[in-house]
Coordinates of C-alpha atoms in Angstrom, one line a residue:
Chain A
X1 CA 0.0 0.0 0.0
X2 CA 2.8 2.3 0.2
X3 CA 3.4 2.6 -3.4
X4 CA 0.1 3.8 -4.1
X5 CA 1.1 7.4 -3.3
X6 CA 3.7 7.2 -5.5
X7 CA 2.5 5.8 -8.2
X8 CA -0.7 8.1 -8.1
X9 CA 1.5 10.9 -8.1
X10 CA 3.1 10.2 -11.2
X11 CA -0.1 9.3 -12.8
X12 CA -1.2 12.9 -11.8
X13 CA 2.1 14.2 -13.4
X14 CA 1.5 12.2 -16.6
X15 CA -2.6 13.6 -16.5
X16 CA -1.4 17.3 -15.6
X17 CA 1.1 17.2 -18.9
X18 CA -1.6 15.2 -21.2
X19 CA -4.0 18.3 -20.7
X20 CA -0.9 21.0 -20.5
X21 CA 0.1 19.4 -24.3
X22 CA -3.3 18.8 -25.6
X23 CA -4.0 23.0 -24.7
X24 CA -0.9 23.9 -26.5
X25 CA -1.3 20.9 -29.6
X26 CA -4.9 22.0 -30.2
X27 CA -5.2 25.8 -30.0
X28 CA -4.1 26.6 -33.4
X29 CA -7.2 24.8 -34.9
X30 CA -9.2 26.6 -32.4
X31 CA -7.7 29.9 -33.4
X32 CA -8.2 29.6 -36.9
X33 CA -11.6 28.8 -36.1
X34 CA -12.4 31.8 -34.3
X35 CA -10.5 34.0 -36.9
X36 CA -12.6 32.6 -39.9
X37 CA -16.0 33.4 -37.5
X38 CA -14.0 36.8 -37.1
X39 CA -15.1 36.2 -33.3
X40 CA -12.1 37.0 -30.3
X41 CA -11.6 34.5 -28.1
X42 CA -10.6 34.9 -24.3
X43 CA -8.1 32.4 -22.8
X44 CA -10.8 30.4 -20.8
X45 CA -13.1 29.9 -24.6
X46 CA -9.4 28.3 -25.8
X47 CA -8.9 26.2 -22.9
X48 CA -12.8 24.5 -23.3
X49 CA -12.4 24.3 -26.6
X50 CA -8.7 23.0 -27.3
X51 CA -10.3 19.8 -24.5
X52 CA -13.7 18.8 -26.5
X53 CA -13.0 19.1 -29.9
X54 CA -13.7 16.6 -32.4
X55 CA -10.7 15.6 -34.1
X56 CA -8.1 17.2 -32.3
X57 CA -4.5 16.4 -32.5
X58 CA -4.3 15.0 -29.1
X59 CA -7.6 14.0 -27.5
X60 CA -7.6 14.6 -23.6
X61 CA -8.1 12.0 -21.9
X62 CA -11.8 12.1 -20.2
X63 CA -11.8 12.4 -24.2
X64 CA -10.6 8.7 -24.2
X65 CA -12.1 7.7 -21.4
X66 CA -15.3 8.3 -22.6
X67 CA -14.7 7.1 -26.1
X68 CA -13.0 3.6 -24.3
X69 CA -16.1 3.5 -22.3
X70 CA -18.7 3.6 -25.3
X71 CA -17.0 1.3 -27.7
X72 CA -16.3 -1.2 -24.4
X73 CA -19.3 -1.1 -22.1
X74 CA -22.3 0.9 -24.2
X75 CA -21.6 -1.2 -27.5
X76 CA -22.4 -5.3 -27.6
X77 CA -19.5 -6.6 -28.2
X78 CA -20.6 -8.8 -31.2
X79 CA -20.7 -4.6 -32.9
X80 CA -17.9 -4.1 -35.2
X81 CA -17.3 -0.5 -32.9
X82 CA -16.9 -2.6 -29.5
X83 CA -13.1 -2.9 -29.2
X84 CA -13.7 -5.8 -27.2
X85 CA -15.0 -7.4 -30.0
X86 CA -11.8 -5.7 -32.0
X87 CA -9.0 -6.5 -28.6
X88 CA -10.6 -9.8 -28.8
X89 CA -9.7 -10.8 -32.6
X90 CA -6.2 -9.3 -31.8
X91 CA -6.2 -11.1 -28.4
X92 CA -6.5 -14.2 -30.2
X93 CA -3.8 -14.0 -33.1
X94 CA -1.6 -13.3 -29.9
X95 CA -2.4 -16.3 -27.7
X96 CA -1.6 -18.3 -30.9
X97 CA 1.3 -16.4 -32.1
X98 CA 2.7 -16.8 -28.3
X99 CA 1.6 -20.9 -28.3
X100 CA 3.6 -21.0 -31.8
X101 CA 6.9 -18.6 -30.5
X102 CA 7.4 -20.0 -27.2
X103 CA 7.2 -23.9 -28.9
X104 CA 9.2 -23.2 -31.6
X105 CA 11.8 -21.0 -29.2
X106 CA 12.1 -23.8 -26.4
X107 CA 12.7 -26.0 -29.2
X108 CA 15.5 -24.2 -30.9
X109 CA 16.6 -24.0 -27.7
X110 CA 16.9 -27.7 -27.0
X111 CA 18.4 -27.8 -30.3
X112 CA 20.9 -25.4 -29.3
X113 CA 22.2 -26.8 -26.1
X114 CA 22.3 -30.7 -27.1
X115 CA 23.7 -29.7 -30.5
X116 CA 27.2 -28.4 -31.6
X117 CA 25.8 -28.1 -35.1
X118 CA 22.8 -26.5 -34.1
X119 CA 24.5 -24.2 -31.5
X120 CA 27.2 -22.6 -33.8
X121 CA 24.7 -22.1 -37.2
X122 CA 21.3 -21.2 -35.3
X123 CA 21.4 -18.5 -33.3
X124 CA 23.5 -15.9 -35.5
X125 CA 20.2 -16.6 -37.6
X126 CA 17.9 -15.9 -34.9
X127 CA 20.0 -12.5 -33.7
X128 CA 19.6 -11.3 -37.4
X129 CA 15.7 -12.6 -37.5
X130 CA 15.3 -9.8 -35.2
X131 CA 17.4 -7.1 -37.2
X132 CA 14.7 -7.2 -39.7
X133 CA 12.1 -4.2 -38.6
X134 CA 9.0 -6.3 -38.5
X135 CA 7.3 -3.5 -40.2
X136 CA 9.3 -4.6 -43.9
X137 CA 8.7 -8.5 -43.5
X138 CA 4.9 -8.5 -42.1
X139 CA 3.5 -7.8 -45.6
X140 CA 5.7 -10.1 -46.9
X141 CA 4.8 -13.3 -44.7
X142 CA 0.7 -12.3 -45.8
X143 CA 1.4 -12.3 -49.4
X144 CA 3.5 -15.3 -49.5
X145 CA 0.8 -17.4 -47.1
X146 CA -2.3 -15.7 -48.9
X147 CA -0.8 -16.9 -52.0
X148 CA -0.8 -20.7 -50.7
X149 CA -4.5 -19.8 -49.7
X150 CA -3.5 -19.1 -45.6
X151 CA -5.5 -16.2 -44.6
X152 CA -7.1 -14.6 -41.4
X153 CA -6.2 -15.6 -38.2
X154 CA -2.9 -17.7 -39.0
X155 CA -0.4 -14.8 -40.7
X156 CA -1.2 -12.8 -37.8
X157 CA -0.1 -15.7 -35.6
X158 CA 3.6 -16.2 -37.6
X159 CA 4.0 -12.6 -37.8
X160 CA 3.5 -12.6 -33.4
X161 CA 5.1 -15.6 -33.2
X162 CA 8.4 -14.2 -35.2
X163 CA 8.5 -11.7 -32.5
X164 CA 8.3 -14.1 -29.3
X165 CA 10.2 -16.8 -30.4
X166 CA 13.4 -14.9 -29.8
X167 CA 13.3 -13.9 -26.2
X168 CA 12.1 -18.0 -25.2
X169 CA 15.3 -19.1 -27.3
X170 CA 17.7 -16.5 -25.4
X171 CA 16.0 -17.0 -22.0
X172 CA 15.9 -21.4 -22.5
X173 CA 19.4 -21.1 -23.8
X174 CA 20.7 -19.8 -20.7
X175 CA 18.4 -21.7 -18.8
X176 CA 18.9 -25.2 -20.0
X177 CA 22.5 -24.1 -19.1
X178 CA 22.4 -22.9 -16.1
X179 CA 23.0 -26.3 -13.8
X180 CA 26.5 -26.0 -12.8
X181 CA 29.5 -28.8 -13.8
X182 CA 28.8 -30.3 -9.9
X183 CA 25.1 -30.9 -10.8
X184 CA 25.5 -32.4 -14.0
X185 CA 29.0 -34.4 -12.6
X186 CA 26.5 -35.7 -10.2
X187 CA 23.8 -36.7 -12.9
X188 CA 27.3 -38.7 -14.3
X189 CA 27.7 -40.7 -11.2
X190 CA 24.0 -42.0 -11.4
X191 CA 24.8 -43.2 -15.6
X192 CA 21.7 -40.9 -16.3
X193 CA 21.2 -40.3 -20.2
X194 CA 20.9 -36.9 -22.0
X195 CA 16.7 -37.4 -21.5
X196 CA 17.1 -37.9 -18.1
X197 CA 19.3 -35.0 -17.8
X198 CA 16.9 -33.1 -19.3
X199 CA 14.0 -33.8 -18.0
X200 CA 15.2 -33.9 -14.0
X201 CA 17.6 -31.4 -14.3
X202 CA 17.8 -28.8 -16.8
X203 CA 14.4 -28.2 -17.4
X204 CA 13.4 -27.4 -14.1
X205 CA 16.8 -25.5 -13.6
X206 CA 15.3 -23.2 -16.5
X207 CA 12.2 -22.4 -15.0
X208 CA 12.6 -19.0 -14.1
X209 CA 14.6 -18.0 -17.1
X210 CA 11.4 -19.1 -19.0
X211 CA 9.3 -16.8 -17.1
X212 CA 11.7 -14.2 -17.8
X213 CA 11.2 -14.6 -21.2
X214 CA 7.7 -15.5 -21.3
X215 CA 7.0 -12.1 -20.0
X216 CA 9.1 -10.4 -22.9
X217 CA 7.4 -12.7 -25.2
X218 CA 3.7 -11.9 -24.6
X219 CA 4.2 -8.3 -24.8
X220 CA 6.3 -9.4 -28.2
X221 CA 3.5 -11.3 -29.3
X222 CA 1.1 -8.5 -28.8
X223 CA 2.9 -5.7 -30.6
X224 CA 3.2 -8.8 -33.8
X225 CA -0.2 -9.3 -33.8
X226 CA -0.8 -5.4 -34.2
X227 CA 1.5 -5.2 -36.9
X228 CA 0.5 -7.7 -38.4
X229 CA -3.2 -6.3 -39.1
X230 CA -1.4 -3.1 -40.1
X231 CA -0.6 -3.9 -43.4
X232 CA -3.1 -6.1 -44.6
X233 CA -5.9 -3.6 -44.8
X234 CA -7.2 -5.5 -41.8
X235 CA -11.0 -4.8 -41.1
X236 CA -10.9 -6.0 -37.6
X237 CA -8.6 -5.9 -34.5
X238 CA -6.9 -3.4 -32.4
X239 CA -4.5 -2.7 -35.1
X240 CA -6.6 -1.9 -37.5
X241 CA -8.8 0.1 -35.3
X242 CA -5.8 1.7 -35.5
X243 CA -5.1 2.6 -39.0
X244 CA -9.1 3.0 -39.9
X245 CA -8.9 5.8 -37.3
X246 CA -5.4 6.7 -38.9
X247 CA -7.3 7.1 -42.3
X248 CA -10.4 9.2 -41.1
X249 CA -8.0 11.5 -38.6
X250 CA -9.8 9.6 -35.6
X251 CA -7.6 10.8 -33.2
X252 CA -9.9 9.8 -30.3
X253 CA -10.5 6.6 -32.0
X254 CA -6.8 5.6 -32.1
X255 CA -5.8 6.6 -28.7
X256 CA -8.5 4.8 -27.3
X257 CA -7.4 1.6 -29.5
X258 CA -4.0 2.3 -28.0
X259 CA -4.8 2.3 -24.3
X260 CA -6.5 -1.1 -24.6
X261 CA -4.0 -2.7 -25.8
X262 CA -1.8 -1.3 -23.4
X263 CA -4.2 -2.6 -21.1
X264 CA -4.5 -6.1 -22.6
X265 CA -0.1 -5.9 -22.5
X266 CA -0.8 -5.1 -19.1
X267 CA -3.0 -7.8 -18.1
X268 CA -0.9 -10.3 -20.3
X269 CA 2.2 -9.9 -19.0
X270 CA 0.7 -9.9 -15.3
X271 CA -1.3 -12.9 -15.9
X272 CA 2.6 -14.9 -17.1
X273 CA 3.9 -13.3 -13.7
X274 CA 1.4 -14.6 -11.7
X275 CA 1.7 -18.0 -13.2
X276 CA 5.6 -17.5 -12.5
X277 CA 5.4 -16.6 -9.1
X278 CA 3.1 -19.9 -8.7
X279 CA 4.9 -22.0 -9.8
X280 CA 8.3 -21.0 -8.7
X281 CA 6.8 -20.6 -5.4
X282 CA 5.8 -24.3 -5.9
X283 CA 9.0 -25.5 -6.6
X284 CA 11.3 -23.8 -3.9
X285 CA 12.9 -21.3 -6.2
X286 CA 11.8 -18.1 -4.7
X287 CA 14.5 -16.2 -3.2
Chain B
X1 CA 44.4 -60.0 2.5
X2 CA 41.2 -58.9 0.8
X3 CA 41.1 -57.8 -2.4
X4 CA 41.8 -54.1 -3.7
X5 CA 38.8 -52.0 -4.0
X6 CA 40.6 -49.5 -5.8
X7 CA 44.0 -50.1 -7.3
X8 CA 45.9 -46.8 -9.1
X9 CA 48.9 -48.0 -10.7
X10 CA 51.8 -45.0 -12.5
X11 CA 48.8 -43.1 -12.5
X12 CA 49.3 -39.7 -14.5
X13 CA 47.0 -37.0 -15.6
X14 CA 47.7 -34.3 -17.2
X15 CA 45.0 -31.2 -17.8
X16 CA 45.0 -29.4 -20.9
X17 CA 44.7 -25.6 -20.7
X18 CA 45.2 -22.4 -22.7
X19 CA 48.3 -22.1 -21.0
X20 CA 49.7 -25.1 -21.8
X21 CA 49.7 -28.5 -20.4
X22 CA 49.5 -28.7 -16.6
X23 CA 50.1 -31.9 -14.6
X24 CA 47.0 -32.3 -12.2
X25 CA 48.6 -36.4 -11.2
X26 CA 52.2 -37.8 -11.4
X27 CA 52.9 -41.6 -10.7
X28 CA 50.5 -42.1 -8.2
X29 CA 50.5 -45.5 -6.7
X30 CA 47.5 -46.6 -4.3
X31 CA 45.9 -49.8 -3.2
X32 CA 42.0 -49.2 -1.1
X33 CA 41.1 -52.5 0.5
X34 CA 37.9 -53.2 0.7
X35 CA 36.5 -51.0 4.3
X36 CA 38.8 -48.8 4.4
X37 CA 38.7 -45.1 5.5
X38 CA 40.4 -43.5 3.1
X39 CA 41.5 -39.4 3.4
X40 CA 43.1 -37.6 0.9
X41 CA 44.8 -34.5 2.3
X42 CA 47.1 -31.9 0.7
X43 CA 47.1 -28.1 0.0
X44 CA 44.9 -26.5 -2.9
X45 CA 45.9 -27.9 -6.5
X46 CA 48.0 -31.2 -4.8
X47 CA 45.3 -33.4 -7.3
X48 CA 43.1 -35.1 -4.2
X49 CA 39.9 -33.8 -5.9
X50 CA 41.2 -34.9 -9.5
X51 CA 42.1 -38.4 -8.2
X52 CA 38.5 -38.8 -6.7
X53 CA 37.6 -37.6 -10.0
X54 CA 39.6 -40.3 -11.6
X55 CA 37.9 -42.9 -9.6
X56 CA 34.1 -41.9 -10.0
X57 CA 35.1 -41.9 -14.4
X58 CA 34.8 -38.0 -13.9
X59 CA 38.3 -37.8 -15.0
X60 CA 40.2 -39.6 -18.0
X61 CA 43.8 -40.5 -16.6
X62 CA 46.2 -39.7 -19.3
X63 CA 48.7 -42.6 -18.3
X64 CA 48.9 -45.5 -15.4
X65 CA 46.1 -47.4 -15.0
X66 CA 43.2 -47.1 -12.5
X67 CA 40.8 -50.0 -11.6
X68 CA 38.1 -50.6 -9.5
X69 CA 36.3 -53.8 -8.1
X70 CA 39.1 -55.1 -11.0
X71 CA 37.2 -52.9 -13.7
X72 CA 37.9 -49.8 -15.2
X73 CA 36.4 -46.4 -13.3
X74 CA 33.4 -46.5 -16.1
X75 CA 32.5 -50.1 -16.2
X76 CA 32.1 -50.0 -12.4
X77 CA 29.9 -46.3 -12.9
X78 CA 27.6 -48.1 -14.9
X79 CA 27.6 -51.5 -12.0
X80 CA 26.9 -48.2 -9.4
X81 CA 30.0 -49.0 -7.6
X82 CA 30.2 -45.3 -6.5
X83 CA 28.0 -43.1 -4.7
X84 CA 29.8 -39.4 -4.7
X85 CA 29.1 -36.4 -2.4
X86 CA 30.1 -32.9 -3.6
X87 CA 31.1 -30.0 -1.3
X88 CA 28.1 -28.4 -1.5
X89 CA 24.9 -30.5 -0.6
X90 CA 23.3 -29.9 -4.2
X91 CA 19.7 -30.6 -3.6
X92 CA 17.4 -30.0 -6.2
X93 CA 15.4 -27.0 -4.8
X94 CA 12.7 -27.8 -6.4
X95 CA 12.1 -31.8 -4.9
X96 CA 11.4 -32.6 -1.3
X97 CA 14.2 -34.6 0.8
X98 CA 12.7 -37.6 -0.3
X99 CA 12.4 -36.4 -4.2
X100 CA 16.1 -35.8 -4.0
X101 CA 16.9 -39.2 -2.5
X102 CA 14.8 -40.7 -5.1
X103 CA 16.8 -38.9 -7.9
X104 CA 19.4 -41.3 -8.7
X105 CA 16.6 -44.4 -7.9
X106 CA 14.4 -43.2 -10.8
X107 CA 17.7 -43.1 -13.0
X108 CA 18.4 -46.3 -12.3
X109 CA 14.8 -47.6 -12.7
X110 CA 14.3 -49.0 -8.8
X111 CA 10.1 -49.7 -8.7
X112 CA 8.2 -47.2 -6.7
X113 CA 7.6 -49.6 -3.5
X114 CA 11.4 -49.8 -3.5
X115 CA 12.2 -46.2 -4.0
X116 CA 10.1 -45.6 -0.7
X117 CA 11.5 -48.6 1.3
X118 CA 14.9 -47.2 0.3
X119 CA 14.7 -43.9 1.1
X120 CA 13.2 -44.7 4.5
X121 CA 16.2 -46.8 5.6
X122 CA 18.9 -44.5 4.3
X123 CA 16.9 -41.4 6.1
X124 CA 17.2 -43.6 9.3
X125 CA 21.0 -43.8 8.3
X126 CA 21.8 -40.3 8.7
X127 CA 19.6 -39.3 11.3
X128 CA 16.8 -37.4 9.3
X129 CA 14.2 -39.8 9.7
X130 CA 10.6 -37.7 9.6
X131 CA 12.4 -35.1 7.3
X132 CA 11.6 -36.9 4.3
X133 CA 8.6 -34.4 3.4
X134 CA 11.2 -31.1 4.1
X135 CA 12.4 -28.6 1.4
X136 CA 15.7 -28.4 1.1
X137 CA 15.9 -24.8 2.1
X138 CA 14.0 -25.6 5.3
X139 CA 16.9 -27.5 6.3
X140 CA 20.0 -26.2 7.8
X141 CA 23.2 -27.0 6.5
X142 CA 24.3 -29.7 8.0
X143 CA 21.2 -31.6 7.6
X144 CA 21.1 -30.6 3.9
X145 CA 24.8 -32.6 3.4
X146 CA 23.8 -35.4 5.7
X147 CA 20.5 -35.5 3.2
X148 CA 23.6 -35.7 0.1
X149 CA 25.4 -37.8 1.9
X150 CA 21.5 -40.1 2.3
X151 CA 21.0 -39.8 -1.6
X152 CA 24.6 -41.2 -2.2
X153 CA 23.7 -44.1 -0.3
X154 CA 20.7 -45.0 -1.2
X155 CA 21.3 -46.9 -4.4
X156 CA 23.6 -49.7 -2.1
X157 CA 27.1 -48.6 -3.7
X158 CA 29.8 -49.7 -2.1
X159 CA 32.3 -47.5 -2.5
X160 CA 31.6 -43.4 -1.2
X161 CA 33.3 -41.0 -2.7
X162 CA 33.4 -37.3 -0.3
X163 CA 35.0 -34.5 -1.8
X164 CA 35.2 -32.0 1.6
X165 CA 31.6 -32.7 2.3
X166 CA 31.8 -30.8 5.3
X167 CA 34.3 -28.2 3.9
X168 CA 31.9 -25.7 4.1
X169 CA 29.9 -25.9 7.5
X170 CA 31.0 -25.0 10.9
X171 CA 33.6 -26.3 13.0
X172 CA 30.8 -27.9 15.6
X173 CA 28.5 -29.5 13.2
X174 CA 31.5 -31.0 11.4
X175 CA 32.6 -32.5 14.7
X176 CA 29.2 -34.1 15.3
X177 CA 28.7 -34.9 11.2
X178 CA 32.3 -36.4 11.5
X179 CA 31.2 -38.4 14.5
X180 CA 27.9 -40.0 12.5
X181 CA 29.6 -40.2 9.9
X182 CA 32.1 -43.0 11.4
X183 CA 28.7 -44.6 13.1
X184 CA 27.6 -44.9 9.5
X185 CA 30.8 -46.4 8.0
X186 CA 30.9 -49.0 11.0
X187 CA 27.6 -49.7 10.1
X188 CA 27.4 -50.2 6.6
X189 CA 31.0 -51.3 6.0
X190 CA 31.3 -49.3 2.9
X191 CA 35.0 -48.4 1.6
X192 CA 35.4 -44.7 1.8
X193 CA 37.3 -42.1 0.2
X194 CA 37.6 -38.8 1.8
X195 CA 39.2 -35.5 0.6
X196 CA 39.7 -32.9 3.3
X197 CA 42.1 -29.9 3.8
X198 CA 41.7 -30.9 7.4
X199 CA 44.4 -32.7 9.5
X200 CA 42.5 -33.6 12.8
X201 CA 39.2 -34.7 10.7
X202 CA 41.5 -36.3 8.3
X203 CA 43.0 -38.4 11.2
X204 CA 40.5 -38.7 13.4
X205 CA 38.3 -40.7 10.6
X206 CA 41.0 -42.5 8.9
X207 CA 42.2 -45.8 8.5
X208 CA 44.5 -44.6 5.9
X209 CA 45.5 -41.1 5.4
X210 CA 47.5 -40.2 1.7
X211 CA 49.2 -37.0 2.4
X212 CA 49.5 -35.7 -1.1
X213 CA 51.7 -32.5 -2.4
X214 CA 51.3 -30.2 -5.5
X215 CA 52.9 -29.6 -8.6
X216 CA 52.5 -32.2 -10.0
X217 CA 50.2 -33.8 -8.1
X218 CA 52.0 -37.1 -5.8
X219 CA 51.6 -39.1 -2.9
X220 CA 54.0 -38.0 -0.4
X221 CA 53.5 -40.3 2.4
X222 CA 50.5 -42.8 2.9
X223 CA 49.8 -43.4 7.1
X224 CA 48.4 -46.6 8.5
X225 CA 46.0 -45.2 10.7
X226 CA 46.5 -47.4 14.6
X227 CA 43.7 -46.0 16.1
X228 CA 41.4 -48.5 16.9
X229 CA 37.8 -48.4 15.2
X230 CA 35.8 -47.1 18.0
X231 CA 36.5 -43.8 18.4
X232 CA 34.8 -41.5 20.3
X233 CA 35.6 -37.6 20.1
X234 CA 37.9 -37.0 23.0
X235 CA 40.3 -39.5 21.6
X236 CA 41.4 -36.3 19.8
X237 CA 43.4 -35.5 23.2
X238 CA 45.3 -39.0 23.2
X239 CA 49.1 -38.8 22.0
X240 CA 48.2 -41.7 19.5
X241 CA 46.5 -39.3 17.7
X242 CA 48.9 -36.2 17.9
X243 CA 51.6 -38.6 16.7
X244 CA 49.5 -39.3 13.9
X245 CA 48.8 -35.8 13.7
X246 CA 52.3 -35.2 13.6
X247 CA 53.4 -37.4 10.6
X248 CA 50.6 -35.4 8.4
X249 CA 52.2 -32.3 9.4
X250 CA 55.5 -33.4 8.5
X251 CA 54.7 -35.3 5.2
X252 CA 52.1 -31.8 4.3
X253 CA 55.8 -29.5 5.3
X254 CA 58.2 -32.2 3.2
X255 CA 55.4 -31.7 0.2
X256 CA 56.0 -28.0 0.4
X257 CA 59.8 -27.7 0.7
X258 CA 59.8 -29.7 -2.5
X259 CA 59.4 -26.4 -4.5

């Protein structure tokens, strides 16, 4: 409880320099405004005005608020304006996209760590896989799996998964190898085989290096689905809540897409850490 | 005369490093009868650990030969001649005492009814009986090596293998591990070999003690140990012991003047 202060207090800060910026951002539309009416405006008529108009170039945030709260709790959210209808299609290319990333990264990282081969030729590739700006390849994965007649939910899924796989691979890397030469000299002494080296000893070692990485990864997997609607001409989903409200200078409208899917990060990445704490807590490996 | 346990003949061994070759073991010459108390002592870097490690197959001699039970160091690995305690207790945080005992069953494929009678009965061996459902960290120290020292006997080897198992715990516990310790040897009759940087722990547990010296790695001197077998703390205090005592000092300062 005795963070609350100070986190409120920044909040305040952040709220105090959102309407401070949105006064200053906003007034010259206002102004013109008033000089085409030929009307002279005091300070105070600037100040309402620059904070309720339509399309300004930053909304305020009760702006958003209210927005958030019409297109969540007013709409249903089978309406094509309820962004939980919208966070949900984008929810679901991430869930997949994160299944796909974090099974494909503890793989390579198996890979990695029981094979020479594997260890000196995959992961340069993997460091430059994420060189790339995801922006360049996302349109390239739709084309190429539209053109094999893979549409909708799936492309959004690689493009996420692209992103999350590389933090898993990192984090299971170090993981799988964290059990020092005593613990593994000891596995020796018993004749246990690489499975059973694995399964008793460096899997559970890696445990809270996953988590570690699971957290990057869902918040990965999130920002691939987004993209990944961005280029597509996407109809549905946060991200192209986005761009529609890019294309009709729907400030409001993108902000508010914005903030949830801060919110659904949010959530995301605090629903893996509660599972981590769990489970650590479960197996003795809370310090 | 009973048969050698452990029988190192010219043994050699010589490390590889980015600095060039360094000789960890030169000639070393040993015969371990079966029940004997074996203690390796010598400074830092005199090869006691690396000949343990030669033993257990943790180590690839590079000349000489090593046998034990009359096979080579791996063939008796894989007849689980060996159980091996580290320095450090190494428990697997993340299994209860029993789970840990049960490690090395499971490896080598013991039923379930057995892993339990097992554990049970080597529990009652080092004192921890009822501790079986613990955490490792809700143990202290000293209960968490005698829990090691419980997991490296519960597969029945006959040989133990202690690299300064007590190394890192306090002088008082280490007196009273040391004393259960010799209960447990008299017990289960097992042959045991024992590094330590210690000289009274070294000689009060011994029936042998191998004072080793460094660079390269050689036996110096190797002491029959006339203390009899029962041997309660205090006998620490007799001038049989100093005069054991003694001879480890000297063969430990004759090591040293060397280079």
């Amino acid at each position: 409880m005795r963070s609350i202060v100070p986190v409120l207090t920044v909040v305040a800060g952040i709220i105090a320099i959102w309407y401070g910026a949105a006064i200053v951002m906003n007034q010259q539309w206002t102004r013109d405004q008033a000089e085409r009416a030929g009307v002279e405006l005091q300070l105070s008529d600037i100040v309402v005005d620059t904070l309720s108009q339509e399309r300004p170039k930053l909304p305020v945030p009760h702006q958003v608020a209210a927005e958030l709260w019409k297109t969540t709790v007013e709409k249903k959210i089978t309406s094509k304006r309820s962004l939980i209808y919208h966070g949900w299609i984008t929810l679901s290319a991430t869930l997949l996209g994160f299944a796909i990333g974090t099974g494909a990264g503890i793989l390579l990282a198996v890979g990695i760590v029981h094979n020479r081969a594997m260890d000196m030729s995959v992961m340069p590739w993997a460091i430059a896989s994420q060189t790339i700006p995801i922006l360049a390849i996302a349109p390239m994965i739709i084309v190429v799996l539209n053109s094999v007649g893979v549409q909708g939910l799936i492309p959004k899924a690689i493009i996420s998964a692209y992103l999350s796989f590389f933090p898993v691979v990192v984090g299971m890397v170090k993981g799988l190898r964290s059990p020092d030469a005593m613990q593994l000299d000891l596995l020796k002494t018993y004749g246990a085989n690489k499975g059973q080296s694995f399964w008793k000893l460096r899997l559970p070692s890696s445990m809270p290096y996953l988590f570690t990485s699971l957290k990057v990864g869902i918040a990965a997997s999130l920002v691939g689905a987004i993209v990944g609607e961005l280029p597509t001409g996407a109809i549905r989903g946060l991200g192209a809540r986005m761009l529609s409200g890019s294309y009709y200078g729907q400030t409001i409208q993108i902000w508010s897409a914005l903030i949830a899917a801060a919110v659904l990060a949010a959530l995301l990445v605090g629903i893996v850490g509660l599972i981590q704490r769990i489970t650590l807590k479960r197996m003795g490996m809370t310090r | 005369m009973t048969d050698p346990v452990i029988k190192a003949e010219r043994l050699d061994l010589t490390f590889e490093t980015n600095d060039g070759p360094v000789q960890a073991l030169s000639d070393v010459n040993l015969t371990i009868n079966k029940g004997d108390f074996v203690s390796f002592i010598g400074p830092s870097g005199c090869g006691k650990t690396t000949f343990l490690r030669a033993i257990a197959a943790l180590e690839k001699p590079t000349g000489g030969s090593i046998t034990v039970n009359g096979v080579s160091p791996d063939e008796a690995r894989q007849a689980r001649a060996y159980g091996y305690v580290f320095q450090a207790a190494g428990l697997y945080p993340w299994r209860t005492i029993s789970g840990n005992i049960k490690l090395p069953l499971e490896i080598m494929g013991f039923s379930k009814a057995e892993q339990e009678e097992r554990v049970g009965r080597v529990l009652e061996l080092v004192d921890l009986a009822g501790f079986g459902k613990k955490f490792p960290w809700q143990l202290s120290g000293g209960m968490q090596q005698r829990a090691s020292i419980a997991r490296a006997l519960a597969f029945d080897a006959d040989i133990l293998l202690m690299d300064e198992p007590f190394g890192a715990l306090d002088e008082i516990v280490r007196d009273h591990l040391n004393e259960q310790l010799l209960e447990l040897w008299a017990r289960t009759e097992k042959t045991i070999g024992f590094v330590t940087h210690s000289i009274p722990e070294a000689v009060y547990l011994s029936t042998k003690i191998v004072v080793m010296s460094p660079r390269p790695g050689r036996i110096t001197d190797v002491i029959e140990s006339t203390l009899p077998k029962e041997r309660p703390l205090d006998i620490r205090d007799t001038p049989e012991f100093l005069e054991i005592a003694h001879r480890v000092r000297e063969g430990l300062r004759a090591g040293h003047a060397y280079d």
